[in-house]
mmCIF file of C-alpha atoms and ligand atoms in Angstrom:
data_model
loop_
_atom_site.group_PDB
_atom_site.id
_atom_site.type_symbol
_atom_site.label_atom_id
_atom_site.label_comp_id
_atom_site.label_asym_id
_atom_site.label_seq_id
_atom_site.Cartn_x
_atom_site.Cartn_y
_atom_site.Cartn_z
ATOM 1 C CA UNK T 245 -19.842 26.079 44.466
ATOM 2 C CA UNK T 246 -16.732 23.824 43.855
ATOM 3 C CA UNK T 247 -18.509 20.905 43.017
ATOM 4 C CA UNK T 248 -20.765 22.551 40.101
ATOM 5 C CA UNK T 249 -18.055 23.537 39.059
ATOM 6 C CA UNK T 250 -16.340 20.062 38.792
ATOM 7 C CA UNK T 251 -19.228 18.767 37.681
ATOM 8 C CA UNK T 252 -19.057 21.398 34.669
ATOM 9 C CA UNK T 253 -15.833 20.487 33.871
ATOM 10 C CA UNK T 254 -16.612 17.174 33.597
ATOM 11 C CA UNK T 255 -19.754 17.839 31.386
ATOM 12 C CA UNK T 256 -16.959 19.821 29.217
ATOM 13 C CA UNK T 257 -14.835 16.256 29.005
ATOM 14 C CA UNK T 258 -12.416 17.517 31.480
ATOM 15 C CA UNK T 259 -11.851 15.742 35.034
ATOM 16 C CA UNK T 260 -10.616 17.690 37.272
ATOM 17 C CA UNK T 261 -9.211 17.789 41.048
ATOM 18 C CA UNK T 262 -10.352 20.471 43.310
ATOM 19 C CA UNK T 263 -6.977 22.056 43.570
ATOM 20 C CA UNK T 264 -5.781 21.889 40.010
ATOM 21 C CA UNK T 265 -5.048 25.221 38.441
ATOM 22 C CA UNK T 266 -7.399 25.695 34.805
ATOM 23 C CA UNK T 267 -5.542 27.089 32.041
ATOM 24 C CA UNK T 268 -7.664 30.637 30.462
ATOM 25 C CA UNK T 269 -9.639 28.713 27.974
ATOM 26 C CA UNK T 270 -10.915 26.420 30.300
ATOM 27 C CA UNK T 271 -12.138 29.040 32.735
ATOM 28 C CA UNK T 272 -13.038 30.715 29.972
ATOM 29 C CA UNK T 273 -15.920 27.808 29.090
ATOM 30 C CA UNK T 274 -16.489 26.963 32.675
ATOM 31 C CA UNK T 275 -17.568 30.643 33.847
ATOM 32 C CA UNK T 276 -19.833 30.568 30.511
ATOM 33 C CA UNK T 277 -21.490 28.048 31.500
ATOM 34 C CA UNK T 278 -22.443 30.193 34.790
ATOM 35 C CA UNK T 279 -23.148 32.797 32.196
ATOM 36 C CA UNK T 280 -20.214 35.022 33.105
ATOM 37 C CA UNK T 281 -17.535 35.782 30.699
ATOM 38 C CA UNK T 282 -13.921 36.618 32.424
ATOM 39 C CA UNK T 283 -11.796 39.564 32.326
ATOM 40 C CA UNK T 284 -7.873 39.088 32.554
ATOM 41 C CA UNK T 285 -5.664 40.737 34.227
ATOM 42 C CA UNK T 286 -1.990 40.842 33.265
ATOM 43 C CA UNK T 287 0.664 39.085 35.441
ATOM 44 C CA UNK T 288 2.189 41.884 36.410
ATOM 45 C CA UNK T 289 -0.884 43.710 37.548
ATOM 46 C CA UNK T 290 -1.341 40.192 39.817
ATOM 47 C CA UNK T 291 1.553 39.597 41.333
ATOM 48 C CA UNK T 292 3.104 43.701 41.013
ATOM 49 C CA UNK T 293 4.898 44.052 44.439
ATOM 50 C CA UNK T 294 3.235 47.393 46.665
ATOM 51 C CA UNK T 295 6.168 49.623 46.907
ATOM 52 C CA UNK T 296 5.947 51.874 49.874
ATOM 53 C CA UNK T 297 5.146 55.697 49.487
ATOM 54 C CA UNK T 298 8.368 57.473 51.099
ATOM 55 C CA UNK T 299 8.658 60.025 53.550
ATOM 56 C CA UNK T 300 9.444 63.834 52.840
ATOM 57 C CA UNK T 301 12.250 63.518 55.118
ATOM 58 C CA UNK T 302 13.703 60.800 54.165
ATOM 59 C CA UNK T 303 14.169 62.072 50.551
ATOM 60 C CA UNK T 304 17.494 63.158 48.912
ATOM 61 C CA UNK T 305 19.132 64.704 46.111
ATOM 62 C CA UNK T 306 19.695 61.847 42.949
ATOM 63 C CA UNK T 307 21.395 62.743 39.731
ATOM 64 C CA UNK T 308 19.335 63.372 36.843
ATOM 65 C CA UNK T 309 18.953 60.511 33.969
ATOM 66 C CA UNK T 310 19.691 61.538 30.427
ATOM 67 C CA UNK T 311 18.319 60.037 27.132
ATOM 68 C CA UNK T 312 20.122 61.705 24.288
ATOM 69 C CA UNK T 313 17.578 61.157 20.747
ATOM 70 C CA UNK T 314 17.317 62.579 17.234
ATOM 71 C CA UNK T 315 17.383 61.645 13.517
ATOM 72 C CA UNK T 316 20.175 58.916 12.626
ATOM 73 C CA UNK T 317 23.699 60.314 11.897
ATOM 74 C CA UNK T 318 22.816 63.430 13.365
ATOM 75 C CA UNK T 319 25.553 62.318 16.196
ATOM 76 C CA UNK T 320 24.281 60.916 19.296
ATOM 77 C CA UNK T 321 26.594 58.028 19.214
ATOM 78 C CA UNK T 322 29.794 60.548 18.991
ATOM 79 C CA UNK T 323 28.093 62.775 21.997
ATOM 80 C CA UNK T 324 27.472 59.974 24.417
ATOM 81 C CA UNK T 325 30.799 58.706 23.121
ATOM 82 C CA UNK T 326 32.739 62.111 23.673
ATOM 83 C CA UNK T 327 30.746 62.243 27.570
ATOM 84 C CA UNK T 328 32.234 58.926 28.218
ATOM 85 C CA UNK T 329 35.502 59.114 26.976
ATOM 86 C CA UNK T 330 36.299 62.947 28.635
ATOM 87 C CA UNK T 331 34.979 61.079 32.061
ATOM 88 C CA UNK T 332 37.146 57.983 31.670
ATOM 89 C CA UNK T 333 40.142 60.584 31.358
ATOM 90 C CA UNK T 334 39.548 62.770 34.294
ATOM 91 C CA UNK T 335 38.389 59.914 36.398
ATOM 92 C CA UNK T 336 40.475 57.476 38.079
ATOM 93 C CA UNK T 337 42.284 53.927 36.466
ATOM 94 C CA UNK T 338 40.898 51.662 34.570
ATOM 95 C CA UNK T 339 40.169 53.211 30.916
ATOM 96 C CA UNK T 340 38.699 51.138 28.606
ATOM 97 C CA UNK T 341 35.114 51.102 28.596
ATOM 98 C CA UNK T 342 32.484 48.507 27.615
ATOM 99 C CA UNK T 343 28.858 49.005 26.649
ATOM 100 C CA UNK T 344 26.207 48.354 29.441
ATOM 101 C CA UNK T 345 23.635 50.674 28.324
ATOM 102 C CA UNK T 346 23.928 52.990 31.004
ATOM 103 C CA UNK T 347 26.738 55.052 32.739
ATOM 104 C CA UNK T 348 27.146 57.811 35.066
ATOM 105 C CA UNK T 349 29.831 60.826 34.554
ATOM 106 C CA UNK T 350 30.681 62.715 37.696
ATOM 107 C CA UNK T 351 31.295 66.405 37.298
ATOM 108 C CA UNK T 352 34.403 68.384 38.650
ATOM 109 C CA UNK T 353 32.123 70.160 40.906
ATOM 110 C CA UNK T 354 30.963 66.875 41.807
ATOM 111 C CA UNK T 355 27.577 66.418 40.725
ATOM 112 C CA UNK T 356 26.650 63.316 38.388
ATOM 113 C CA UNK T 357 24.910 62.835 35.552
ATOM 114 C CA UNK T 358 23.431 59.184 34.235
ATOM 115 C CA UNK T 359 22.907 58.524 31.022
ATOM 116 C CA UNK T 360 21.276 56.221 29.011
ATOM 117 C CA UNK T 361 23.234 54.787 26.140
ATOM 118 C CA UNK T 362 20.665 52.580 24.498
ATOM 119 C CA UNK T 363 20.774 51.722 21.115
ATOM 120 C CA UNK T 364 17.976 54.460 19.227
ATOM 121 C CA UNK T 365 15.546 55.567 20.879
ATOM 122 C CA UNK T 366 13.687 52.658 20.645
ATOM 123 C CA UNK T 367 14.617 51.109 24.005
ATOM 124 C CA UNK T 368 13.101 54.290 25.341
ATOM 125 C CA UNK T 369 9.911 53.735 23.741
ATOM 126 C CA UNK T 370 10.315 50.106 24.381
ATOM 127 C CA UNK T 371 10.395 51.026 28.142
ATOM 128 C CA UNK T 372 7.678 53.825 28.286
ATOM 129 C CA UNK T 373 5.607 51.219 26.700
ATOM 130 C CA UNK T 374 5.660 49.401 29.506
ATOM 131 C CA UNK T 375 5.353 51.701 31.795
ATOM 132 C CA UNK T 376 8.701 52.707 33.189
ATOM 133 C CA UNK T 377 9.606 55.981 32.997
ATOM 134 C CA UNK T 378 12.697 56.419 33.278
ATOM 135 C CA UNK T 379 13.964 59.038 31.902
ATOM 136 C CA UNK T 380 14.329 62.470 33.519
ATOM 137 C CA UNK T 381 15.872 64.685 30.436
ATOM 138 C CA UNK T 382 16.219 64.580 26.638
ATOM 139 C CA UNK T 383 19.167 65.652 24.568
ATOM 140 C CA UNK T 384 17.627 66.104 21.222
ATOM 141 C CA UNK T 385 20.403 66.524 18.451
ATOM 142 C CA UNK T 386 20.050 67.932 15.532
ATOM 143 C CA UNK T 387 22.974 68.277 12.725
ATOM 144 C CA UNK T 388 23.357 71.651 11.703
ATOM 145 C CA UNK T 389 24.449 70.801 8.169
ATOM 146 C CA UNK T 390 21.288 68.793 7.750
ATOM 147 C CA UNK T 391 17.562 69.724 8.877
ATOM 148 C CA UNK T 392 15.277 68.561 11.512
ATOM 149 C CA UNK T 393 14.415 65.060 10.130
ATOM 150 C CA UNK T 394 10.920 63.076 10.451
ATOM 151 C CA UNK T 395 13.194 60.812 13.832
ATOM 152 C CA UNK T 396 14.096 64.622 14.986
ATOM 153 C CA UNK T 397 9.677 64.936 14.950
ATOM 154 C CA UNK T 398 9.061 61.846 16.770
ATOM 155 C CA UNK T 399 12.111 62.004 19.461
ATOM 156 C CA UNK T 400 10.415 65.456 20.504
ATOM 157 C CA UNK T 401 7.366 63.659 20.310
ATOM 158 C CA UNK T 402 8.022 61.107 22.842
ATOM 159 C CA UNK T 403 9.508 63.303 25.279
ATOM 160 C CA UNK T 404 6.524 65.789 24.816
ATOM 161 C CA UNK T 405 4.288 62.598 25.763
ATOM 162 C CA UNK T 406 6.446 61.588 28.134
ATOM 163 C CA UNK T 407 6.600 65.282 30.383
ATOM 164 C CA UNK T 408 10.024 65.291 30.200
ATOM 165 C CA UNK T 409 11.850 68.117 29.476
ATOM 166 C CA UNK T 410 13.667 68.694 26.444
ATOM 167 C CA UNK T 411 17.151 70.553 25.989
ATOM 168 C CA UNK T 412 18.198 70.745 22.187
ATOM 169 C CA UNK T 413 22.290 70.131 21.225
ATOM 170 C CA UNK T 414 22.860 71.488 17.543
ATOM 171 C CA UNK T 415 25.530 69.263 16.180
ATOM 172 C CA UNK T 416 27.925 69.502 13.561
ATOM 173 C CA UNK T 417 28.885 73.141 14.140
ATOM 174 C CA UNK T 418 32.477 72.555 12.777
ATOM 175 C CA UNK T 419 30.946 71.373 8.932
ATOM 176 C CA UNK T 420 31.195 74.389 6.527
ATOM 177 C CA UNK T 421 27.829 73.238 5.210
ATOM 178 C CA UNK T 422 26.325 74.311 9.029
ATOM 179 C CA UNK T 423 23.890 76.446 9.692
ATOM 180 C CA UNK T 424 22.528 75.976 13.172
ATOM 181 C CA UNK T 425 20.131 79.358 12.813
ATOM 182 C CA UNK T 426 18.207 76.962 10.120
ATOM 183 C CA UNK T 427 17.661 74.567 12.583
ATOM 184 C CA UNK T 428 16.854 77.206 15.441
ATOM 185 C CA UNK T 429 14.015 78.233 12.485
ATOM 186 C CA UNK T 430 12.750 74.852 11.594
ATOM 187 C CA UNK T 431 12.219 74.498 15.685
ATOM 188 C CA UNK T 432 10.206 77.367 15.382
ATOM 189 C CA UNK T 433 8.551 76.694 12.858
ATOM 190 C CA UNK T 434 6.976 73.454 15.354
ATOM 191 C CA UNK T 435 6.235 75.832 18.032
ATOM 192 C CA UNK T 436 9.699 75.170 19.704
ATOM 193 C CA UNK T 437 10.943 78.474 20.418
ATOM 194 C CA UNK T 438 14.989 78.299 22.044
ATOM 195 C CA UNK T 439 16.214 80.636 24.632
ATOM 196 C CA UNK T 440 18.641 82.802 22.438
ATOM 197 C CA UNK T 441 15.619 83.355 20.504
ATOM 198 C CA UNK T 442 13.052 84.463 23.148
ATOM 199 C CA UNK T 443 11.958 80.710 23.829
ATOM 200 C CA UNK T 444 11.544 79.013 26.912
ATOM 201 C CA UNK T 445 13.944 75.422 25.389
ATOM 202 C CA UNK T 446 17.417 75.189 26.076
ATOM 203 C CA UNK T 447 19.846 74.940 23.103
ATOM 204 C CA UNK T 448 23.519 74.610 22.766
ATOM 205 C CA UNK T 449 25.840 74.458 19.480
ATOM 206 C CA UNK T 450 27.972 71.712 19.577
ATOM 207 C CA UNK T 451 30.781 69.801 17.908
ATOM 208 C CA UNK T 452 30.208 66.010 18.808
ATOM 209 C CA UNK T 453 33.374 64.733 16.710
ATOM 210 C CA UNK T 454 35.497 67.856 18.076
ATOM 211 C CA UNK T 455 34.256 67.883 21.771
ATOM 212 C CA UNK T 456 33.350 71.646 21.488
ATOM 213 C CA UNK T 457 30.936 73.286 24.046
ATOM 214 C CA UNK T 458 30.093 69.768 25.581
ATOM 215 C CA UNK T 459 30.483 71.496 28.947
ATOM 216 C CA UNK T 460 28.139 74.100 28.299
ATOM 217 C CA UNK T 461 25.757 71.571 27.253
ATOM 218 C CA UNK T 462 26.157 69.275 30.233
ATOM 219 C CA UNK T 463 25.504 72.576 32.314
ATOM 220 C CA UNK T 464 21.950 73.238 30.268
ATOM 221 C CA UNK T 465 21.254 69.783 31.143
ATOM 222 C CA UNK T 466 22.037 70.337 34.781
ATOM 223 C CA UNK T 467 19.836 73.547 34.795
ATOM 224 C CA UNK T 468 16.956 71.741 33.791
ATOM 225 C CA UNK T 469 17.492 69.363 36.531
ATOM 226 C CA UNK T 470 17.737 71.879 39.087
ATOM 227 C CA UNK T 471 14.065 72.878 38.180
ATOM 228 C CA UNK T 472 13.047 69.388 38.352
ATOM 229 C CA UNK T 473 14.617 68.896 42.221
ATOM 230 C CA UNK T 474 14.557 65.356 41.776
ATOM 231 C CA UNK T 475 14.913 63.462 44.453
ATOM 232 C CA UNK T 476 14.750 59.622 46.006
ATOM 233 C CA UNK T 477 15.083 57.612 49.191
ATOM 234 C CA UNK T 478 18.724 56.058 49.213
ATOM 235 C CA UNK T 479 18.302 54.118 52.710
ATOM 236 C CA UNK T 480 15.683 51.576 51.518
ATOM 237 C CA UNK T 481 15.770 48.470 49.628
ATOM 238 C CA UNK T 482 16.343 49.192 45.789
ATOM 239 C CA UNK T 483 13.790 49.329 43.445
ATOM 240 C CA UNK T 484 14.333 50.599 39.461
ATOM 241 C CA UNK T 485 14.103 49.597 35.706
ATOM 242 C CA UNK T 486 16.058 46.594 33.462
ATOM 243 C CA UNK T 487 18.093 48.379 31.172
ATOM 244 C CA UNK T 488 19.253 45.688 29.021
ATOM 245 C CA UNK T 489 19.700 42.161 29.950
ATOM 246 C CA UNK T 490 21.536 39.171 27.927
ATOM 247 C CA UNK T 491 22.791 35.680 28.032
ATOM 248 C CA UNK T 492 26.666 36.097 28.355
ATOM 249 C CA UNK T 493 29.193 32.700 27.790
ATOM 250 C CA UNK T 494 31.312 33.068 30.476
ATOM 251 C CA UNK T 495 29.267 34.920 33.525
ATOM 252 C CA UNK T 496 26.014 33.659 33.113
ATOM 253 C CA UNK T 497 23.057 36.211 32.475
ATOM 254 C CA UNK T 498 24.350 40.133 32.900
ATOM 255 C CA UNK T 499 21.827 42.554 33.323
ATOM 256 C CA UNK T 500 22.224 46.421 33.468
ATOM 257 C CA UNK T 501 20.150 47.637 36.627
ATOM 258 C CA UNK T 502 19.217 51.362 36.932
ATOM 259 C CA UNK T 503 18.401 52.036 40.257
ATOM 260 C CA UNK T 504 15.728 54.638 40.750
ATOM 261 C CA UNK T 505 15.273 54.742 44.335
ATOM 262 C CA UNK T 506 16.830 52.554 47.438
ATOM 263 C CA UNK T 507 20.743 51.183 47.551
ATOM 264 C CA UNK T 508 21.620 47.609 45.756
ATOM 265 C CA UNK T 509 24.127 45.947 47.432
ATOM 266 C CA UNK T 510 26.118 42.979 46.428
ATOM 267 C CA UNK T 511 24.323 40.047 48.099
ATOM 268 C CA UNK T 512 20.945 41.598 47.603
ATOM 269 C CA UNK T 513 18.315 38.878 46.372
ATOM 270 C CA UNK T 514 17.094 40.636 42.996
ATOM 271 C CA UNK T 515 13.317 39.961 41.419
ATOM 272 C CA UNK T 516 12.731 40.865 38.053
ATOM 273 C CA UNK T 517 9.481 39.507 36.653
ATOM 274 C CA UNK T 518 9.962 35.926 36.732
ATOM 275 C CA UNK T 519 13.564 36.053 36.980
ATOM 276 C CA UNK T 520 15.619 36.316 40.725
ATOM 277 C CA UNK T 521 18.867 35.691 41.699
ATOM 278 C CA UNK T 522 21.823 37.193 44.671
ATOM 279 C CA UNK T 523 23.598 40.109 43.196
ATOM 280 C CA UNK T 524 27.017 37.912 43.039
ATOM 281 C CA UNK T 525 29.048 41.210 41.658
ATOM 282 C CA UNK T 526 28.135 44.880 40.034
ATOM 283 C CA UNK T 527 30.345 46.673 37.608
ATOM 284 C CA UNK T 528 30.239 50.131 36.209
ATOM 285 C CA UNK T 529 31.038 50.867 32.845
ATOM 286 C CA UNK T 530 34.594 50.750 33.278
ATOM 287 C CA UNK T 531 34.346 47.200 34.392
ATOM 288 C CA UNK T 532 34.994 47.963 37.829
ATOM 289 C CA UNK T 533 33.999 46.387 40.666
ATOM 290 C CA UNK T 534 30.893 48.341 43.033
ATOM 291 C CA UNK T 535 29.875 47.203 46.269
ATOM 292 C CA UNK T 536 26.593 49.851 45.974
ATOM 293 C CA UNK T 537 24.452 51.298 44.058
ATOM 294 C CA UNK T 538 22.225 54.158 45.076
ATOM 295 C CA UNK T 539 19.545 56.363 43.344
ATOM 296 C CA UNK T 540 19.921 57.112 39.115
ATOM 297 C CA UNK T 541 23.216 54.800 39.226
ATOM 298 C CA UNK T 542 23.429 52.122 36.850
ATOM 299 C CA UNK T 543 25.214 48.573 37.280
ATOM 300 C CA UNK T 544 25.765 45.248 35.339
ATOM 301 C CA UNK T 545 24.761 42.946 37.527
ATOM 302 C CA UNK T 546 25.777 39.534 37.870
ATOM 303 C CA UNK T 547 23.745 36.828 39.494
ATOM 304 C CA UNK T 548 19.685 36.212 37.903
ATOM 305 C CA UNK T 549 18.475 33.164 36.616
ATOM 306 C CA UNK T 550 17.246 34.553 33.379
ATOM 307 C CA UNK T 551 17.230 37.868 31.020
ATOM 308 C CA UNK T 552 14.116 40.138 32.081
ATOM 309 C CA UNK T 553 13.019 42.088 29.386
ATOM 310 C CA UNK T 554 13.966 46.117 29.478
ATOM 311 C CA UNK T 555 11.820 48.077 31.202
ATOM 312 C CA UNK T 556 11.035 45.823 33.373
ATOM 313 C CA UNK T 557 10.443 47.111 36.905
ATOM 314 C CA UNK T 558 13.023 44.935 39.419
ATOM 315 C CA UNK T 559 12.660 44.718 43.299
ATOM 316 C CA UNK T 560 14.979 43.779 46.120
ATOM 317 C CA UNK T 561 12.833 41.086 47.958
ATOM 318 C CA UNK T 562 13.563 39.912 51.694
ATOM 319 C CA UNK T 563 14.777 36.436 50.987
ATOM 320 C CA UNK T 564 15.285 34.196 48.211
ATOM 321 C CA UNK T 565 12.238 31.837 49.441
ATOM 322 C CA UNK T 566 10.013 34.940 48.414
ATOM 323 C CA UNK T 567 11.689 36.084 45.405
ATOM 324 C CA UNK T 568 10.875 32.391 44.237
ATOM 325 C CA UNK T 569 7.632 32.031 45.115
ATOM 326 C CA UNK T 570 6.528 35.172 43.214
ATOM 327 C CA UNK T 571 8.475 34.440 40.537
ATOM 328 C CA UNK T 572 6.894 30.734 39.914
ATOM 329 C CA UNK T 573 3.727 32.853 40.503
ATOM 330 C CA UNK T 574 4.428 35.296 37.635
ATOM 331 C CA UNK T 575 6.029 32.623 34.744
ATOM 332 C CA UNK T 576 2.624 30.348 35.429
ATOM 333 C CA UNK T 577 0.188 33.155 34.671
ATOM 334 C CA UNK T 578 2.579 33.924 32.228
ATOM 335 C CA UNK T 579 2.618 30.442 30.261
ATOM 336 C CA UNK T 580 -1.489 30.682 30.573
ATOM 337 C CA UNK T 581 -1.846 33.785 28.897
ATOM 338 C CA UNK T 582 0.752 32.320 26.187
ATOM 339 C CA UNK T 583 -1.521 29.346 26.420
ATOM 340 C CA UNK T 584 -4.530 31.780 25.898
ATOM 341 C CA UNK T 585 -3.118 34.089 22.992
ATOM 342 C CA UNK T 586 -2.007 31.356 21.089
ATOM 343 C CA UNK T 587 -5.279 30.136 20.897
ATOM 344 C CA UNK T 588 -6.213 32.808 18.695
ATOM 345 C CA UNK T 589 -5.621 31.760 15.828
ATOM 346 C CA UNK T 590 -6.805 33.551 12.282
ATOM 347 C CA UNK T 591 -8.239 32.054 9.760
ATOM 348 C CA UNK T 592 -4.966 32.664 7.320
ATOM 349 C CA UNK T 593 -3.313 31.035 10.082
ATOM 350 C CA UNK T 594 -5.773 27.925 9.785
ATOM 351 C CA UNK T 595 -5.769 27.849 6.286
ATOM 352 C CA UNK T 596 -1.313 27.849 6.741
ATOM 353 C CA UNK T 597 -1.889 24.400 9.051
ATOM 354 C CA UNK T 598 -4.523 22.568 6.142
HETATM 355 P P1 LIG E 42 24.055 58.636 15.280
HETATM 356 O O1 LIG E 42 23.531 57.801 14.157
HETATM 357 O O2 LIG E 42 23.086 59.689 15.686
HETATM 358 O O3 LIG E 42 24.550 57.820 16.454
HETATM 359 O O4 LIG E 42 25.307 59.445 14.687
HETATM 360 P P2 LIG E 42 26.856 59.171 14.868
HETATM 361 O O5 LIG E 42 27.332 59.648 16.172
HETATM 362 O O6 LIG E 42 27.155 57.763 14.511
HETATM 363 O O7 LIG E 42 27.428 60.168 13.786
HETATM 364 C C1 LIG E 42 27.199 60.010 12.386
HETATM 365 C C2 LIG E 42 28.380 60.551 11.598
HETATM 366 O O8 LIG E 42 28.498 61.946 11.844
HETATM 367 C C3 LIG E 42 29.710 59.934 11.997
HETATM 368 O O9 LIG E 42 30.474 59.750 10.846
HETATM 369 C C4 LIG E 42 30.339 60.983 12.889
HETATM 370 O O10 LIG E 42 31.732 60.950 12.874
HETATM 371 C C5 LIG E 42 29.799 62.251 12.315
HETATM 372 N N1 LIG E 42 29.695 63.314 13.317
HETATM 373 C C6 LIG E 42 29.074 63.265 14.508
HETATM 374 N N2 LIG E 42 29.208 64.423 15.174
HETATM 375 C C7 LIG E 42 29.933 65.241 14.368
HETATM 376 C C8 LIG E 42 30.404 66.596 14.495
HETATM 377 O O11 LIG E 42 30.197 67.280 15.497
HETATM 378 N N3 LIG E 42 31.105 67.075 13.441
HETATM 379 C C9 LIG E 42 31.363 66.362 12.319
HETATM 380 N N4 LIG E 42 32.061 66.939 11.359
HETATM 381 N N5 LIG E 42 30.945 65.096 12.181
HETATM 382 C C10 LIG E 42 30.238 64.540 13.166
HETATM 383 MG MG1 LIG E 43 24.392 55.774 16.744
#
C-alpha cells in the first residue's frame, strides 16, 4: 500500500510525495523493510523497443558484413586499405576517402560487400559484448613471414564464439622470408584444417602492400556468404548497430550507422539509447551525400543529440515526441543505476577519502 510505504520512508528520514521517483538505494531500504530485497534490471532491458518478427516474403538479399582481424602488423590496415582504395578507383568521383568505420565496396558484377574498418578488433568485442552481432564474416590475416601470433588465437576465438564463419588471408606473400605452408601447418596444428589441404576453411595467399589475389579473396568471402543466404527486410523502418560515434567541431555529433535491416532516410527521427535526433544528412565514406540507406550499408549520420556508445542497437521511432520520451526514460534509469554503483564503494576506496 502507498501509504506504508510513505510512512516507511519517512521512518527512514525521507519525506516523500506519492509520485516522486526513489533513487535504487532508497528502494533498496524501503522493500527491506517489507522484507523483499530487489532485483534490477538494466535500462535497456526496460525500455528495449519490440522489433517486429518479419515476414518470409518480405525478405531480401543484403550484402554480407566483413570484420577483417589478426595479430598486429600482420596487415589488416593495408587490406582494408587496398579494398578501399581499388573501389574509390573503379567507382565514380569523388576520391579521397575519410574514416567512418564502416564502408561498402560494390563489385563489378555488382554485388557489395560492407566492411567494418574499426580500429583492432576490439570494437568487435566491444560490440558482441553488448550484444550486437554484427558481423557476418571474418578475414583472419596471418603474415606469412611471421607465425600465427597469441591476437591470431584470440581473433579465431571470437569468431568461433561468435558462429561466424571464418575465411583465412595469408599475407605477406611477396617477403622472401614467407612461407605461407608454415602458417597453413600452424592452422592445423589448432584443428583448422584449409581447403587446399583437405579442410573445410577458406584460405587465400595474399599481398596486402602489392594488391595481389585481393580478388580471389573477396570471391572466398562472397562464397561463404552465399552459404549463409543472408537476408533482411528493406521496406520497413531501419533498425541496426552504432558503429562509432563522436563529438565533431563543426557538425555537431557524427555517428556511423550500420543498418541491419529496414531503409534510413534523411529526415528519419533516429533513437539510440538515450540519444535521438532527425537524420539532417548521411555520407558514405567518400563524403558523399546519401538520401538512403538500406540493409548492411553504413552511413555517418548527422543530426543526434549526443554520442551513443558502439554497439549500441538504434531504432527509427514514429515521431520525435516518442523518441524523447523514451529517451528521458532510458538516461533516468540510467543516472540511478550510476547513482546505485557508485554507492559501492570499497574499503581502499574509503580509506582514499579519510
Ligand atoms: P596491422 O597492424 O594489422 O593493421 O598491419 P598494417 O597493415 O599496418 O601492416 C604492418 C606493416 O606490414 C606495414 O609496414 C605494412 O606496409 C606491411 N605490410 C602489410 N601487408 C604487406 C604485404 O603484403 N607485404 C609486405 N611486404 N608488407 C606488408
Ligand atoms: Mg592497423
Amino acid at each position: 500500500q502507498v501509504n506504508q510505504i510513505i510512512a516507511t520512508c519517512m521512518s527512514l528520514g525521507m519525506f516523500v510525495s506519492i509520485n516522486q521517483r526513489l533513487d535504487a538505494e532508497t528502494l533498496a531500504l524501503v522493500a527491506e523493510e517489507f522484507g523483499y530485497t530487489i532485483e534490477f534490471v538494466s535500462a535497456e532491458v526496460v525500455e528495449s523497443i519490440i522489433e517486429e518478427e518479419d515476414k518470409e516474403e518480405d525478405l531480401q538479399d543484403r550484402p554480407p558484413i566483413v570484420t577483417v582481424m589478426g595479430h598486429v602488423d600482420h596487415g589488416k590496415t593495408s587490406l582494408l586499405d587496398h579494398i578501399r582504395q581499388a573501389n574509390v578507383i573503379a567507382g565514380e568521383a569523388g576520391g579521397i576517402t575519410q574514416h567512418i568505420g564502416a564502408y561498402s565496396v560494390t563489385r563489378e558484377d555488382g554485388r557489395q560487400i560492407t566492411f567494418l574498418d574499426t580500429p583492432g578488433h576490439e570494437a568487435f568485442t566491444a560490440m558482441r559484448a553488448r550484444g550486437a552481432q554484427v558481423t557476418d564474416i571474418a578475414i583472419i590475416i596471418v603474415a606469412a613471414d611471421d607465425n600465427v601470433m597469441p591476437q591470431t588465437v584470440e581473433a579465431i576465438n571470437h569468431a568461433a564464439a561468435a558462429g561466424v564463419p571464418i575465411v583465412f588471408a595469408i599475407n605477406k606473400i611477396d617477403k622472401p622470408g614467407a612461407n605461407p605452408d608454415r602458417i597453413k601447418e600452424e592452422l592445423a596444428n589448432m584443428n583448422y584444417l584449409v581447403e587446399d589441404w583437405g579442410g573445410k576453411y577458406q584460405c587465400q595467399e595474399i599481398s596486402a602492400k602489392n594488391g595481389v589475389n585481393i580478388e580471389e579473396l573477396l570471391e572466398k568471402v562472397l562464397l561463404e556468404a552465399d552459404l549463409l543466404e543472408l537476408r533482411a527486410n528493406p521496406n520497413k523502418r531501419a533498425v541496426g548497430s552504432v558503429i562509432e560515434s563522436s563529438l565533431d567541431k563543426g557538425r555537431g555529433y557524427v555517428t556511423t550507422l550500420l543498418v541491419q535491416s529496414g531503409t534510413m532516410r534523411v529526415g528519419d527521427m533516429i533513437l539510440s539509447g538515450s540519444h535521438y535526433g532527425h537524420v539532417k544528412a548521411m555520407f558514405n565514406e567518400r563524403n558523399q551525400k546519401v538520401d538512403e540507406v538500406g540493409p548492411s550499408e553504413p552511413a555517418l549520420v548527422l543530426g543526434l543529440n549526443g554520442a551513443p556508445q558502439a554497439g549500441e542497437r538504434f531504432n527509427i521511432m514514429e515521431d520525435e515526441r516518442e523518441a524523447k520520451d523514451i529517451a528521458t526514460k532510458r538516461e533516468q534509469l540510467q543516472r540511478e543505476q550510476g547513482m546505485r554503483t557508485k554507492k559501492h564503494i570499497t574499503l581502499d576506496e574509503i580509506g582514499r577519502r579519510i
